[in-house]
Amino acid sequence: MASNTERLGLLKKDPILDGADTFNIETMLNENWNKIDKLTALIDPVTGKLLPGQENPVDVSDIQTKLDNIETSVGNLTGLETVEKTNLVAAINEIRRALATHSADEALHVQAAERDKWNAKATPEDVRIGIEQSTYSITKSAPDA
């Protein structure tokens, strides 16, 4: 089965698996030569180095836009709620240490919904007042003997 070279993407035929294929000059030769020619046009034939202006053929404006979008959605170092604001790795490590410390403490950790449910329950004082009020209303409404 045909494959492609790793760096240039040139077509390679397997002599054993593809041996019965019809030889196609366009795909098996010309397309490969055009790829090589296009890439060698970036190189000075005398020095073998990249020609001026070819040092960075990647369009970096797209990369900068993507970085700006990430910073907009995630935030930047100065906006972090950490002490360390000069190094992202250090800021992340600070957060990890704080999480490890928090996870290792002995305090009971409850979610807000659990806390609200707990706080809604009656306290011993609420129960005492409720009993007194119930006793008072029962006593008041009972007929005198």
Coordinates of C-alpha atoms in Angstrom, one line a residue:
M1 CA 0.0 0.0 0.0
A2 CA 1.3 3.5 -0.8
S3 CA 2.5 5.8 1.9
N4 CA 4.1 9.2 2.2
T5 CA 7.4 10.4 3.5
E6 CA 7.3 11.9 7.0
R7 CA 8.9 15.4 6.3
L8 CA 8.0 16.3 2.7
G9 CA 4.9 14.1 2.2
L10 CA 6.3 12.5 -0.9
L11 CA 4.4 9.6 -2.3
K12 CA 6.0 6.2 -1.8
K13 CA 4.9 3.0 -3.4
D14 CA 5.4 -0.4 -1.9
P15 CA 7.0 -2.6 -4.6
I16 CA 5.4 -5.8 -3.1
L17 CA 1.9 -4.5 -2.4
D18 CA 1.7 -1.9 -5.2
G19 CA 3.7 -3.7 -7.8
A20 CA 0.7 -4.5 -10.0
D21 CA -0.5 -0.8 -10.0
T22 CA -0.3 1.2 -13.3
F23 CA 2.6 3.6 -13.2
N24 CA 1.1 7.1 -13.0
I25 CA 3.6 9.8 -14.0
E26 CA 1.6 12.7 -12.5
T27 CA 1.1 11.2 -9.0
M28 CA 4.2 9.1 -8.7
L29 CA 6.7 11.6 -10.1
N30 CA 5.5 15.1 -11.0
E31 CA 3.7 15.8 -7.7
N32 CA 6.7 14.6 -5.7
W33 CA 9.1 16.8 -7.9
N34 CA 6.8 19.8 -7.4
K35 CA 6.8 19.4 -3.6
I36 CA 10.6 19.2 -3.6
D37 CA 10.9 22.2 -6.0
K38 CA 8.6 24.3 -3.8
L39 CA 10.6 23.6 -0.7
T40 CA 14.0 24.1 -2.2
A41 CA 12.9 27.5 -3.5
L42 CA 13.2 28.6 0.2
I43 CA 16.9 27.7 0.3
D44 CA 19.9 29.5 -1.1
P45 CA 21.5 27.1 -3.6
V46 CA 25.0 28.4 -2.8
T47 CA 24.9 28.5 1.0
G48 CA 22.2 25.9 1.7
K49 CA 20.6 28.3 4.2
L50 CA 17.1 29.7 4.2
L51 CA 16.8 32.7 2.0
P52 CA 16.1 36.1 3.6
G53 CA 12.5 36.4 4.6
Q54 CA 12.1 32.6 4.8
E55 CA 13.4 32.3 8.4
N56 CA 9.8 32.1 9.6
P57 CA 7.4 31.0 6.8
V58 CA 4.6 30.5 9.4
D59 CA 2.1 33.2 9.7
V60 CA 2.5 34.3 13.3
S61 CA -0.4 36.7 13.3
D62 CA -2.8 33.7 13.6
I63 CA -0.8 32.4 16.5
Q64 CA -0.9 35.8 18.3
T65 CA -4.6 36.0 17.7
K66 CA -5.1 32.5 19.3
L67 CA -2.9 33.5 22.3
D68 CA -4.9 36.7 22.7
N69 CA -8.1 34.6 22.7
I70 CA -6.8 32.3 25.3
E71 CA -5.7 35.1 27.5
T72 CA -9.1 36.7 27.2
S73 CA -10.9 33.6 28.2
V74 CA -8.5 32.4 30.9
G75 CA -7.0 35.6 32.1
N76 CA -3.4 36.7 32.6
L77 CA -0.9 36.3 35.4
T78 CA -1.6 39.7 36.9
G79 CA -5.3 38.8 37.3
L80 CA -4.6 35.5 39.1
E81 CA -5.6 35.3 42.8
T82 CA -2.1 34.1 43.7
V83 CA 0.9 35.6 45.4
E84 CA 3.1 34.4 42.5
K85 CA 2.3 36.6 39.4
T86 CA 5.5 36.5 37.4
N87 CA 5.6 32.9 36.3
L88 CA 2.6 30.8 35.2
V89 CA 4.2 27.5 36.3
A90 CA 4.9 28.9 39.8
A91 CA 1.3 30.3 40.0
I92 CA -0.1 26.9 39.1
N93 CA 2.2 25.2 41.6
E94 CA 1.0 27.7 44.3
I95 CA -2.6 26.7 43.5
R96 CA -1.7 23.0 43.7
R97 CA 0.0 23.4 47.1
A98 CA -3.0 25.3 48.4
L99 CA -5.4 22.5 47.1
A100 CA -3.2 19.8 48.7
T101 CA -3.2 21.6 52.0
H102 CA -6.9 22.2 51.9
S103 CA -7.6 18.5 51.0
A104 CA -5.3 17.3 53.8
D105 CA -6.9 19.3 56.6
E106 CA -9.2 17.7 59.1
A107 CA -12.1 20.1 58.6
L108 CA -15.4 18.7 57.3
H109 CA -16.0 20.0 53.8
V110 CA -19.6 20.5 52.7
Q111 CA -21.1 22.0 49.7
A112 CA -23.3 25.1 49.9
A113 CA -26.5 23.1 49.4
E114 CA -25.6 20.8 52.3
R115 CA -24.7 23.8 54.5
D116 CA -28.0 25.5 53.7
K117 CA -29.9 22.3 54.5
W118 CA -28.1 21.9 57.8
N119 CA -28.6 25.6 58.7
A120 CA -32.3 25.3 58.0
K121 CA -32.7 22.6 60.8
A122 CA -33.9 23.6 64.2
T123 CA -31.4 24.4 67.0
P124 CA -32.0 23.1 70.6
E125 CA -33.2 26.6 71.5
D126 CA -35.7 26.5 68.6
V127 CA -37.0 23.2 70.0
R128 CA -37.3 24.5 73.5
I129 CA -39.2 27.6 72.4
G130 CA -41.5 25.4 70.2
I131 CA -42.2 23.1 73.1
E132 CA -43.0 26.0 75.4
Q133 CA -45.3 27.6 72.9
S134 CA -47.1 24.2 72.3
T135 CA -47.5 23.6 76.0
Y136 CA -48.8 27.2 76.4
S137 CA -51.4 26.8 73.7
I138 CA -52.5 23.3 75.0
T139 CA -52.8 24.7 78.6
K140 CA -54.7 27.7 77.5
S141 CA -57.2 25.8 75.4
A142 CA -57.8 23.0 77.9
P143 CA -61.0 23.4 79.9
D144 CA -60.7 24.1 83.6
A145 CA -61.4 21.2 85.8

